Protein backbone atom coordinates (compact mmCIF):
# COMPACT_ATOMS: atom_id res chain seq x y z
CA UNK A 1 0.00 0.00 0.00
CA UNK A 2 1.23 3.46 -0.88
CA UNK A 3 0.42 6.23 1.62
CA UNK A 4 1.05 9.98 1.73
CA UNK A 5 0.83 12.05 4.90
CA UNK A 6 0.84 15.85 4.57
CA UNK A 7 1.73 18.02 7.57
CA UNK A 8 -0.26 20.88 9.07
CA UNK A 9 -2.04 23.03 6.48
CA UNK A 10 -1.48 26.66 7.50
CA UNK A 11 -3.81 29.40 6.28
CA UNK A 12 -5.28 30.01 2.85
CA UNK A 13 -2.03 29.58 0.96
CA UNK A 14 -1.39 26.19 2.57
CA UNK A 15 -4.84 24.76 2.12
CA UNK A 16 -5.13 26.06 -1.46
CA UNK A 17 -1.83 24.43 -2.39
CA UNK A 18 -3.05 21.12 -0.99
CA UNK A 19 -6.36 21.36 -2.83
CA UNK A 20 -4.70 22.26 -6.11
CA UNK A 21 -1.90 19.69 -6.02
CA UNK A 22 -3.33 16.68 -4.22
CA UNK A 23 -5.45 15.29 -7.09
CA UNK A 24 -2.39 15.24 -9.34
CA UNK A 25 -0.24 13.63 -6.64
CA UNK A 26 -2.79 10.87 -6.13
CA UNK A 27 -2.88 10.20 -9.87
CA UNK A 28 0.84 10.55 -10.59
CA UNK A 29 2.04 8.44 -7.65
CA UNK A 30 -0.93 6.03 -7.63
CA UNK A 31 -1.60 6.70 -3.96
CA UNK A 32 -3.85 4.34 -2.05
CA UNK A 33 -4.42 6.53 1.00
CA UNK A 34 -3.87 10.17 1.99
CA UNK A 35 -3.96 11.80 5.43
CA UNK A 36 -3.75 15.57 5.94
CA UNK A 37 -3.35 17.42 9.23
CA UNK A 38 -5.73 20.39 9.01
CA UNK A 39 -5.62 22.05 12.43
CA UNK A 40 -4.16 25.37 11.19
CA UNK A 41 -6.09 25.60 7.92
CA UNK A 42 -8.44 28.47 8.85
CA UNK A 43 -6.25 31.57 9.05
CA UNK A 44 -3.64 29.56 10.92
CA UNK A 45 -5.98 28.66 13.77
CA UNK A 46 -8.37 25.73 13.58
CA UNK A 47 -10.48 24.44 10.71
CA UNK A 48 -13.99 25.07 9.42
CA UNK A 49 -16.40 22.51 8.03
CA UNK A 50 -16.14 24.08 4.57
CA UNK A 51 -12.34 23.69 4.61
CA UNK A 52 -12.64 20.13 5.92
CA UNK A 53 -15.06 19.16 3.15
CA UNK A 54 -12.90 20.80 0.48
CA UNK A 55 -9.87 18.84 1.71
CA UNK A 56 -11.79 15.58 1.36
CA UNK A 57 -12.99 16.65 -2.08
CA UNK A 58 -9.35 17.18 -3.11
CA UNK A 59 -8.62 13.56 -2.28
CA UNK A 60 -7.75 13.31 1.43
CA UNK A 61 -9.15 10.22 3.10
CA UNK A 62 -8.80 11.53 6.68
CA UNK A 63 -8.11 14.92 8.29
CA UNK A 64 -6.27 14.92 11.63
CA UNK A 65 -5.80 17.85 14.01
CA UNK A 66 -4.15 18.77 17.33
CA UNK A 67 -4.16 21.49 19.95
CA UNK A 68 -5.86 24.06 17.68
CA UNK A 69 -8.76 21.78 16.77
CA UNK A 70 -11.42 23.91 18.55
CA UNK A 71 -10.07 27.36 17.60
CA UNK A 72 -12.94 27.62 15.12
CA UNK A 73 -15.91 26.94 17.37
CA UNK A 74 -17.96 25.36 14.59
CA UNK A 75 -15.63 22.36 14.79
CA UNK A 76 -17.39 21.41 18.02
CA UNK A 77 -20.57 21.06 15.97
CA UNK A 78 -19.37 19.16 12.94
CA UNK A 79 -16.77 16.92 14.63
CA UNK A 80 -19.34 14.47 16.07
CA UNK A 81 -20.95 13.77 12.70
CA UNK A 82 -17.87 13.60 10.49
CA UNK A 83 -16.23 10.18 10.69
CA UNK A 84 -13.20 11.29 8.69
CA UNK A 85 -12.40 14.19 11.02
CA UNK A 86 -10.19 13.29 13.97
CA UNK A 87 -9.26 15.16 17.14
CA UNK A 88 -6.71 13.82 19.65
CA UNK A 89 -7.78 10.51 21.16
CA UNK A 90 -6.47 11.44 24.61
CA UNK A 91 -8.82 14.37 25.09
CA UNK A 92 -11.08 13.88 28.14
CA UNK A 93 -14.04 11.55 27.98
CA UNK A 94 -17.07 13.38 26.59
CA UNK A 95 -15.10 15.61 24.21
CA UNK A 96 -16.96 15.91 20.89
CA UNK A 97 -15.76 13.91 17.93
CA UNK A 98 -13.51 10.87 17.69
CA UNK A 99 -9.81 10.19 18.06
CA UNK A 100 -9.53 7.31 15.63
CA UNK A 101 -11.27 5.45 12.85
CA UNK A 102 -10.88 2.59 10.42
CA UNK A 103 -11.04 3.55 6.76
CA UNK A 104 -10.93 1.69 3.46
CA UNK A 105 -7.98 2.46 1.17
CA UNK A 106 -8.21 2.39 -2.62
CA UNK A 107 -6.54 -1.03 -2.67
CA UNK A 108 -9.11 -2.42 -0.23
CA UNK A 109 -6.88 -2.31 2.87
CA UNK A 110 -8.38 -1.41 6.24
CA UNK A 111 -6.43 1.53 7.68
CA UNK A 112 -6.63 2.47 11.35
CA UNK A 113 -5.80 6.16 11.76
CA UNK A 114 -5.37 7.52 15.29
CA UNK A 115 -4.66 11.08 16.40
CA UNK A 116 -2.77 11.42 19.70
CA UNK A 117 -1.41 14.56 21.37
CA UNK A 118 1.71 14.84 23.51
CA UNK A 119 1.82 16.42 26.96
CA UNK A 120 5.43 17.62 27.33
CA UNK A 121 5.58 21.45 26.96
CA UNK A 122 1.92 21.37 25.83
CA UNK A 123 -1.09 20.18 27.84
CA UNK A 124 -0.08 18.10 30.86
CA UNK A 125 -3.74 17.80 31.87
CA UNK A 126 -4.48 15.49 28.94
CA UNK A 127 -4.82 11.75 29.35
CA UNK A 128 -1.57 9.80 29.01
CA UNK A 129 -0.82 9.54 25.25
CA UNK A 130 0.93 6.19 25.75
CA UNK A 131 -2.15 4.70 27.41
CA UNK A 132 -4.34 6.24 24.70
CA UNK A 133 -2.19 4.70 21.98
CA UNK A 134 -2.26 1.32 23.71
CA UNK A 135 -6.04 1.52 23.92
CA UNK A 136 -6.39 2.26 20.20
CA UNK A 137 -4.04 -0.56 19.20
CA UNK A 138 -5.70 -3.06 21.52
CA UNK A 139 -9.12 -2.26 20.06
CA UNK A 140 -7.94 -2.64 16.46
CA UNK A 141 -4.68 -4.64 16.24
CA UNK A 142 -2.49 -4.59 13.17
CA UNK A 143 -2.90 -7.83 11.26
CA UNK A 144 -6.33 -8.51 12.75
CA UNK A 145 -8.90 -5.70 12.43
CA UNK A 146 -6.45 -3.42 10.57
CA UNK A 147 -4.19 -3.99 7.57
CA UNK A 148 -2.27 -0.78 8.31
CA UNK A 149 -2.03 1.57 11.30
CA UNK A 150 -1.05 5.24 11.15
CA UNK A 151 -0.69 7.43 14.25
CA UNK A 152 -0.42 11.22 13.99
CA UNK A 153 1.44 12.13 17.19
CA UNK A 154 0.89 15.87 17.62
CA UNK A 155 3.55 17.03 20.08
CA UNK A 156 6.24 19.55 20.89
CA UNK A 157 9.00 17.37 22.35
CA UNK A 158 10.92 15.12 19.98
CA UNK A 159 11.82 12.83 22.88
CA UNK A 160 8.15 12.18 23.59
CA UNK A 161 7.47 11.51 19.92
CA UNK A 162 10.40 9.13 19.57
CA UNK A 163 9.61 7.23 22.76
CA UNK A 164 6.01 6.81 21.67
CA UNK A 165 7.20 5.41 18.33
CA UNK A 166 9.45 2.91 20.10
CA UNK A 167 6.53 2.02 22.38
CA UNK A 168 4.35 1.01 19.42
CA UNK A 169 7.17 -0.31 17.20
CA UNK A 170 6.03 -3.41 15.36
CA UNK A 171 2.37 -2.61 16.05
CA UNK A 172 1.94 0.41 13.75
CA UNK A 173 2.84 1.06 10.14
CA UNK A 174 3.73 4.73 10.69
CA UNK A 175 4.12 7.15 13.57
CA UNK A 176 4.35 10.66 12.16
CA UNK A 177 5.04 13.72 14.27
CA UNK A 178 3.20 16.97 13.68
CA UNK A 179 2.84 20.38 15.41
CA UNK A 180 6.27 22.08 15.06
CA UNK A 181 5.78 22.89 11.35
CA UNK A 182 9.48 22.19 10.71
CA UNK A 183 10.29 19.06 8.66
CA UNK A 184 12.90 16.85 10.27
CA UNK A 185 15.56 14.71 8.61
CA UNK A 186 15.22 11.62 10.79
CA UNK A 187 12.82 9.50 8.72
CA UNK A 188 13.56 5.87 9.38
CA UNK A 189 12.14 2.40 9.89
CA UNK A 190 12.49 1.24 13.48
CA UNK A 191 13.69 -2.22 14.46
CA UNK A 192 10.18 -3.66 14.63
CA UNK A 193 9.12 -2.30 11.25
CA UNK A 194 7.33 0.92 12.17
CA UNK A 195 8.16 3.94 9.99
CA UNK A 196 8.87 7.14 11.91
CA UNK A 197 9.61 10.84 11.40
CA UNK A 198 9.74 13.42 14.23
CA UNK A 199 7.87 16.06 12.23
CA UNK A 200 6.36 16.01 8.77
CA UNK A 201 6.56 19.81 8.49
CA UNK A 202 3.75 22.06 7.30
CA UNK A 203 1.93 22.91 4.11
CA UNK A 204 2.32 26.67 4.09
CA UNK A 205 4.54 29.66 3.36
CA UNK A 206 8.06 28.97 4.66
CA UNK A 207 9.02 32.65 4.30
CA UNK A 208 7.43 33.08 7.70
CA UNK A 209 7.56 32.11 11.35
CA UNK A 210 6.00 28.64 11.39
CA UNK A 211 3.52 29.75 8.74
CA UNK A 212 2.67 33.05 10.42
CA UNK A 213 3.58 36.41 8.93
CA UNK A 214 7.02 36.95 10.45
CA UNK A 215 6.70 40.62 11.47
CA UNK A 216 4.57 40.18 14.59
CA UNK A 217 6.48 37.15 15.97
CA UNK A 218 9.74 39.01 15.36
CA UNK A 219 8.35 42.10 17.09
CA UNK A 220 7.40 40.07 20.15
CA UNK A 221 10.88 38.56 20.41
CA UNK A 222 12.46 42.01 20.14
CA UNK A 223 10.10 44.17 22.19
CA UNK A 224 7.96 41.76 24.24
CA UNK A 225 5.04 44.10 23.46
CA UNK A 226 2.35 42.75 21.09
CA UNK A 227 1.41 45.12 18.28
CA UNK A 228 -1.27 42.93 16.75
CA UNK A 229 -2.51 39.43 16.13
CA UNK A 230 -0.61 36.63 14.46
CA UNK A 231 -1.74 36.36 10.85
CA UNK A 232 -1.03 33.50 8.46
CA UNK A 233 1.64 34.30 5.88
CA UNK A 234 0.23 34.48 2.37
CA UNK A 235 3.22 33.79 0.12
CA UNK A 236 3.57 30.71 -2.09
CA UNK A 237 3.22 27.51 -0.10
CA UNK A 238 5.49 24.48 0.09
CA UNK A 239 3.88 21.12 0.70
CA UNK A 240 5.66 18.97 3.28
CA UNK A 241 4.95 15.45 4.37
CA UNK A 242 6.13 11.89 4.19
CA UNK A 243 5.47 8.95 1.90
CA UNK A 244 5.65 5.30 2.79
CA UNK A 245 5.13 1.93 1.20
CA UNK A 246 3.43 -0.57 3.51
CA UNK A 247 3.66 -4.33 3.13
CA UNK A 248 0.35 -5.92 2.12
CA UNK A 249 1.47 -9.04 3.98
CA UNK A 250 2.60 -7.66 7.36
CA UNK A 251 1.18 -4.13 7.48
CA UNK A 252 4.61 -2.83 8.44
CA UNK A 253 6.67 -0.24 6.59
CA UNK A 254 8.89 -1.25 3.70
CA UNK A 255 10.15 2.21 2.72
CA UNK A 256 9.83 5.80 3.96
CA UNK A 257 10.97 9.12 2.48
CA UNK A 258 10.13 12.80 2.91
CA UNK A 259 7.90 14.62 0.43
CA UNK A 260 8.46 18.33 -0.21
CA UNK A 261 7.19 20.38 -3.13
CA UNK A 262 7.26 24.17 -3.40
CA UNK A 263 9.42 27.27 -3.77
CA UNK A 264 11.29 27.52 -0.45
CA UNK A 265 12.69 24.10 0.47
CA UNK A 266 14.61 21.59 -1.58
CA UNK A 267 12.05 19.51 -3.43
CA UNK A 268 12.04 15.79 -2.82
CA UNK A 269 9.69 12.86 -3.30
CA UNK A 270 10.05 9.17 -2.53
CA UNK A 271 12.32 7.75 -5.23
CA UNK A 272 10.60 4.39 -4.85
CA UNK A 273 7.43 5.99 -6.23
CA UNK A 274 9.00 6.79 -9.61
PDB file of N, CA, C and O in Angstrom, residues 103-145:
ATOM      1  N   UNK A 103     -10.626   3.069   8.072  1.00  0.00           N
ATOM      2  CA  UNK A 103     -11.040   3.552   6.761  1.00  0.00           C
ATOM      3  C   UNK A 103     -10.550   2.601   5.676  1.00  0.00           C
ATOM      4  O   UNK A 103      -9.530   1.922   5.839  1.00  0.00           O
ATOM      5  N   UNK A 104     -11.267   2.582   4.566  1.00  0.00           N
ATOM      6  CA  UNK A 104     -10.929   1.694   3.464  1.00  0.00           C
ATOM      7  C   UNK A 104     -10.070   2.428   2.449  1.00  0.00           C
ATOM      8  O   UNK A 104     -10.460   3.474   1.933  1.00  0.00           O
ATOM      9  N   UNK A 105      -8.875   1.875   2.178  1.00  0.00           N
ATOM     10  CA  UNK A 105      -7.981   2.458   1.171  1.00  0.00           C
ATOM     11  C   UNK A 105      -8.413   2.040  -0.231  1.00  0.00           C
ATOM     12  O   UNK A 105      -9.244   1.135  -0.399  1.00  0.00           O
ATOM     13  N   UNK A 106      -7.852   2.685  -1.226  1.00  0.00           N
ATOM     14  CA  UNK A 106      -8.211   2.385  -2.618  1.00  0.00           C
ATOM     15  C   UNK A 106      -7.895   0.946  -2.991  1.00  0.00           C
ATOM     16  O   UNK A 106      -8.538   0.381  -3.882  1.00  0.00           O
ATOM     17  N   UNK A 107      -6.889   0.350  -2.353  1.00  0.00           N
ATOM     18  CA  UNK A 107      -6.538  -1.030  -2.666  1.00  0.00           C
ATOM     19  C   UNK A 107      -7.313  -2.036  -1.825  1.00  0.00           C
ATOM     20  O   UNK A 107      -7.036  -3.237  -1.866  1.00  0.00           O
ATOM     21  N   UNK A 108      -8.276  -1.543  -1.045  1.00  0.00           N
ATOM     22  CA  UNK A 108      -9.109  -2.416  -0.232  1.00  0.00           C
ATOM     23  C   UNK A 108      -8.600  -2.647   1.176  1.00  0.00           C
ATOM     24  O   UNK A 108      -9.281  -3.328   1.970  1.00  0.00           O
ATOM     25  N   UNK A 109      -7.437  -2.109   1.532  1.00  0.00           N
ATOM     26  CA  UNK A 109      -6.882  -2.312   2.869  1.00  0.00           C
ATOM     27  C   UNK A 109      -7.666  -1.516   3.912  1.00  0.00           C
ATOM     28  O   UNK A 109      -8.156  -0.418   3.645  1.00  0.00           O
ATOM     29  N   UNK A 110      -7.749  -2.092   5.106  1.00  0.00           N
ATOM     30  CA  UNK A 110      -8.380  -1.409   6.238  1.00  0.00           C
ATOM     31  C   UNK A 110      -7.292  -0.642   7.001  1.00  0.00           C
ATOM     32  O   UNK A 110      -6.328  -1.249   7.486  1.00  0.00           O
ATOM     33  N   UNK A 111      -7.461   0.682   7.081  1.00  0.00           N
ATOM     34  CA  UNK A 111      -6.433   1.532   7.677  1.00  0.00           C
ATOM     35  C   UNK A 111      -6.967   2.146   8.976  1.00  0.00           C
ATOM     36  O   UNK A 111      -7.938   2.910   8.950  1.00  0.00           O
ATOM     37  N   UNK A 112      -6.332   1.793  10.087  1.00  0.00           N
ATOM     38  CA  UNK A 112      -6.632   2.473  11.347  1.00  0.00           C
ATOM     39  C   UNK A 112      -5.806   3.746  11.410  1.00  0.00           C
ATOM     40  O   UNK A 112      -4.582   3.705  11.294  1.00  0.00           O
ATOM     41  N   UNK A 113      -6.472   4.877  11.571  1.00  0.00           N
ATOM     42  CA  UNK A 113      -5.799   6.161  11.765  1.00  0.00           C
ATOM     43  C   UNK A 113      -6.162   6.667  13.149  1.00  0.00           C
ATOM     44  O   UNK A 113      -7.341   6.749  13.501  1.00  0.00           O
ATOM     45  N   UNK A 114      -5.150   6.975  13.944  1.00  0.00           N
ATOM     46  CA  UNK A 114      -5.370   7.516  15.288  1.00  0.00           C
ATOM     47  C   UNK A 114      -4.624   8.837  15.422  1.00  0.00           C
ATOM     48  O   UNK A 114      -3.539   9.004  14.878  1.00  0.00           O
ATOM     49  N   UNK A 115      -5.229   9.758  16.144  1.00  0.00           N
ATOM     50  CA  UNK A 115      -4.665  11.078  16.403  1.00  0.00           C
ATOM     51  C   UNK A 115      -4.395  11.177  17.899  1.00  0.00           C
ATOM     52  O   UNK A 115      -5.315  11.015  18.714  1.00  0.00           O
ATOM     53  N   UNK A 116      -3.140  11.363  18.285  1.00  0.00           N
ATOM     54  CA  UNK A 116      -2.769  11.419  19.699  1.00  0.00           C
ATOM     55  C   UNK A 116      -1.959  12.691  19.935  1.00  0.00           C
ATOM     56  O   UNK A 116      -1.181  13.099  19.069  1.00  0.00           O
ATOM     57  N   UNK A 117      -2.138  13.331  21.082  1.00  0.00           N
ATOM     58  CA  UNK A 117      -1.408  14.562  21.368  1.00  0.00           C
ATOM     59  C   UNK A 117      -0.477  14.377  22.561  1.00  0.00           C
ATOM     60  O   UNK A 117      -0.847  13.770  23.569  1.00  0.00           O
ATOM     61  N   UNK A 118       0.742  14.916  22.435  1.00  0.00           N
ATOM     62  CA  UNK A 118       1.708  14.838  23.513  1.00  0.00           C
ATOM     63  C   UNK A 118       1.379  15.794  24.648  1.00  0.00           C
ATOM     64  O   UNK A 118       0.578  16.716  24.503  1.00  0.00           O
ATOM     65  N   UNK A 119       2.040  15.574  25.779  1.00  0.00           N
ATOM     66  CA  UNK A 119       1.816  16.420  26.962  1.00  0.00           C
ATOM     67  C   UNK A 119       3.018  17.291  27.313  1.00  0.00           C
ATOM     68  O   UNK A 119       2.844  18.353  27.921  1.00  0.00           O
ATOM     69  N   UNK A 120       4.223  16.880  26.941  1.00  0.00           N
ATOM     70  CA  UNK A 120       5.432  17.616  27.329  1.00  0.00           C
ATOM     71  C   UNK A 120       5.448  18.991  26.647  1.00  0.00           C
ATOM     72  O   UNK A 120       5.338  19.089  25.422  1.00  0.00           O
ATOM     73  N   UNK A 121       5.579  20.052  27.434  1.00  0.00           N
ATOM     74  CA  UNK A 121       5.576  21.448  26.957  1.00  0.00           C
ATOM     75  C   UNK A 121       4.261  21.842  26.288  1.00  0.00           C
ATOM     76  O   UNK A 121       4.197  22.856  25.591  1.00  0.00           O
ATOM     77  N   UNK A 122       3.199  21.058  26.486  1.00  0.00           N
ATOM     78  CA  UNK A 122       1.925  21.366  25.828  1.00  0.00           C
ATOM     79  C   UNK A 122       0.783  21.371  26.839  1.00  0.00           C
ATOM     80  O   UNK A 122       0.547  22.369  27.498  1.00  0.00           O
ATOM     81  N   UNK A 123       0.089  20.247  26.962  1.00  0.00           N
ATOM     82  CA  UNK A 123      -1.092  20.185  27.835  1.00  0.00           C
ATOM     83  C   UNK A 123      -0.954  19.008  28.787  1.00  0.00           C
ATOM     84  O   UNK A 123      -1.462  17.909  28.518  1.00  0.00           O
ATOM     85  N   UNK A 124      -0.299  19.221  29.933  1.00  0.00           N
ATOM     86  CA  UNK A 124      -0.076  18.104  30.865  1.00  0.00           C
ATOM     87  C   UNK A 124      -1.358  17.545  31.454  1.00  0.00           C
ATOM     88  O   UNK A 124      -1.346  16.448  32.026  1.00  0.00           O
ATOM     89  N   UNK A 125      -2.478  18.273  31.308  1.00  0.00           N
ATOM     90  CA  UNK A 125      -3.737  17.802  31.871  1.00  0.00           C
ATOM     91  C   UNK A 125      -4.399  16.724  31.016  1.00  0.00           C
ATOM     92  O   UNK A 125      -5.372  16.091  31.451  1.00  0.00           O
ATOM     93  N   UNK A 126      -3.894  16.502  29.811  1.00  0.00           N
ATOM     94  CA  UNK A 126      -4.484  15.489  28.942  1.00  0.00           C
ATOM     95  C   UNK A 126      -4.241  14.085  29.488  1.00  0.00           C
ATOM     96  O   UNK A 126      -3.338  13.852  30.296  1.00  0.00           O
ATOM     97  N   UNK A 127      -5.054  13.143  29.010  1.00  0.00           N
ATOM     98  CA  UNK A 127      -4.821  11.746  29.354  1.00  0.00           C
ATOM     99  C   UNK A 127      -3.457  11.315  28.813  1.00  0.00           C
ATOM    100  O   UNK A 127      -2.947  11.877  27.843  1.00  0.00           O
ATOM    101  N   UNK A 128      -2.879  10.311  29.412  1.00  0.00           N
ATOM    102  CA  UNK A 128      -1.573   9.797  29.009  1.00  0.00           C
ATOM    103  C   UNK A 128      -1.610   9.343  27.550  1.00  0.00           C
ATOM    104  O   UNK A 128      -2.390   8.449  27.192  1.00  0.00           O
ATOM    105  N   UNK A 129      -0.786   9.936  26.668  1.00  0.00           N
ATOM    106  CA  UNK A 129      -0.818   9.541  25.254  1.00  0.00           C
ATOM    107  C   UNK A 129      -0.382   8.099  25.030  1.00  0.00           C
ATOM    108  O   UNK A 129      -0.841   7.450  24.079  1.00  0.00           O
ATOM    109  N   UNK A 130       0.490   7.580  25.900  1.00  0.00           N
ATOM    110  CA  UNK A 130       0.927   6.191  25.755  1.00  0.00           C
ATOM    111  C   UNK A 130      -0.234   5.237  26.057  1.00  0.00           C
ATOM    112  O   UNK A 130      -0.450   4.259  25.337  1.00  0.00           O
ATOM    113  N   UNK A 131      -0.984   5.524  27.101  1.00  0.00           N
ATOM    114  CA  UNK A 131      -2.145   4.703  27.408  1.00  0.00           C
ATOM    115  C   UNK A 131      -3.197   4.825  26.308  1.00  0.00           C
ATOM    116  O   UNK A 131      -3.853   3.836  25.947  1.00  0.00           O
ATOM    117  N   UNK A 132      -3.367   6.032  25.777  1.00  0.00           N
ATOM    118  CA  UNK A 132      -4.338   6.236  24.700  1.00  0.00           C
ATOM    119  C   UNK A 132      -3.936   5.442  23.457  1.00  0.00           C
ATOM    120  O   UNK A 132      -4.779   4.809  22.809  1.00  0.00           O
ATOM    121  N   UNK A 133      -2.658   5.475  23.121  1.00  0.00           N
ATOM    122  CA  UNK A 133      -2.186   4.703  21.977  1.00  0.00           C
ATOM    123  C   UNK A 133      -2.373   3.217  22.185  1.00  0.00           C
ATOM    124  O   UNK A 133      -2.789   2.491  21.265  1.00  0.00           O
ATOM    125  N   UNK A 134      -2.072   2.745  23.387  1.00  0.00           N
ATOM    126  CA  UNK A 134      -2.264   1.322  23.709  1.00  0.00           C
ATOM    127  C   UNK A 134      -3.724   0.927  23.563  1.00  0.00           C
ATOM    128  O   UNK A 134      -4.047  -0.152  23.026  1.00  0.00           O
ATOM    129  N   UNK A 135      -4.606   1.797  24.016  1.00  0.00           N
ATOM    130  CA  UNK A 135      -6.036   1.519  23.925  1.00  0.00           C
ATOM    131  C   UNK A 135      -6.483   1.391  22.462  1.00  0.00           C
ATOM    132  O   UNK A 135      -7.229   0.470  22.107  1.00  0.00           O
ATOM    133  N   UNK A 136      -6.008   2.308  21.611  1.00  0.00           N
ATOM    134  CA  UNK A 136      -6.392   2.258  20.200  1.00  0.00           C
ATOM    135  C   UNK A 136      -5.866   0.997  19.527  1.00  0.00           C
ATOM    136  O   UNK A 136      -6.571   0.354  18.738  1.00  0.00           O
ATOM    137  N   UNK A 137      -4.637   0.616  19.831  1.00  0.00           N
ATOM    138  CA  UNK A 137      -4.044  -0.562  19.202  1.00  0.00           C
ATOM    139  C   UNK A 137      -4.696  -1.850  19.707  1.00  0.00           C
ATOM    140  O   UNK A 137      -4.854  -2.809  18.943  1.00  0.00           O
ATOM    141  N   UNK A 138      -5.052  -1.880  20.977  1.00  0.00           N
ATOM    142  CA  UNK A 138      -5.702  -3.063  21.523  1.00  0.00           C
ATOM    143  C   UNK A 138      -7.086  -3.267  20.915  1.00  0.00           C
ATOM    144  O   UNK A 138      -7.525  -4.402  20.704  1.00  0.00           O
ATOM    145  N   UNK A 139      -7.777  -2.176  20.621  1.00  0.00           N
ATOM    146  CA  UNK A 139      -9.123  -2.263  20.065  1.00  0.00           C
ATOM    147  C   UNK A 139      -9.113  -2.652  18.593  1.00  0.00           C
ATOM    148  O   UNK A 139     -10.103  -3.207  18.088  1.00  0.00           O
ATOM    149  N   UNK A 140      -7.996  -2.379  17.909  1.00  0.00           N
ATOM    150  CA  UNK A 140      -7.937  -2.643  16.465  1.00  0.00           C
ATOM    151  C   UNK A 140      -6.505  -3.036  16.091  1.00  0.00           C
ATOM    152  O   UNK A 140      -5.778  -2.252  15.478  1.00  0.00           O
ATOM    153  N   UNK A 141      -6.080  -4.251  16.432  1.00  0.00           N
ATOM    154  CA  UNK A 141      -4.683  -4.639  16.237  1.00  0.00           C
ATOM    155  C   UNK A 141      -4.292  -4.769  14.773  1.00  0.00           C
ATOM    156  O   UNK A 141      -5.096  -5.190  13.933  1.00  0.00           O
ATOM    157  N   UNK A 142      -3.062  -4.416  14.495  1.00  0.00           N
ATOM    158  CA  UNK A 142      -2.494  -4.591  13.168  1.00  0.00           C
ATOM    159  C   UNK A 142      -2.439  -6.086  12.857  1.00  0.00           C
ATOM    160  O   UNK A 142      -1.992  -6.887  13.669  1.00  0.00           O
ATOM    161  N   UNK A 143      -2.894  -6.433  11.659  1.00  0.00           N
ATOM    162  CA  UNK A 143      -2.903  -7.828  11.255  1.00  0.00           C
ATOM    163  C   UNK A 143      -4.173  -8.565  11.628  1.00  0.00           C
ATOM    164  O   UNK A 143      -4.369  -9.711  11.214  1.00  0.00           O
ATOM    165  N   UNK A 144      -5.040  -7.912  12.389  1.00  0.00           N
ATOM    166  CA  UNK A 144      -6.327  -8.509  12.747  1.00  0.00           C
ATOM    167  C   UNK A 144      -7.462  -7.648  12.199  1.00  0.00           C
ATOM    168  O   UNK A 144      -7.929  -7.884  11.091  1.00  0.00           O
ATOM    169  N   UNK A 145      -7.842  -6.600  12.935  1.00  0.00           N
ATOM    170  CA  UNK A 145      -8.897  -5.704  12.430  1.00  0.00           C
ATOM    171  C   UNK A 145      -8.357  -4.629  11.486  1.00  0.00           C
ATOM    172  O   UNK A 145      -9.127  -3.936  10.840  1.00  0.00           O
TER     173      UNK A 145
END
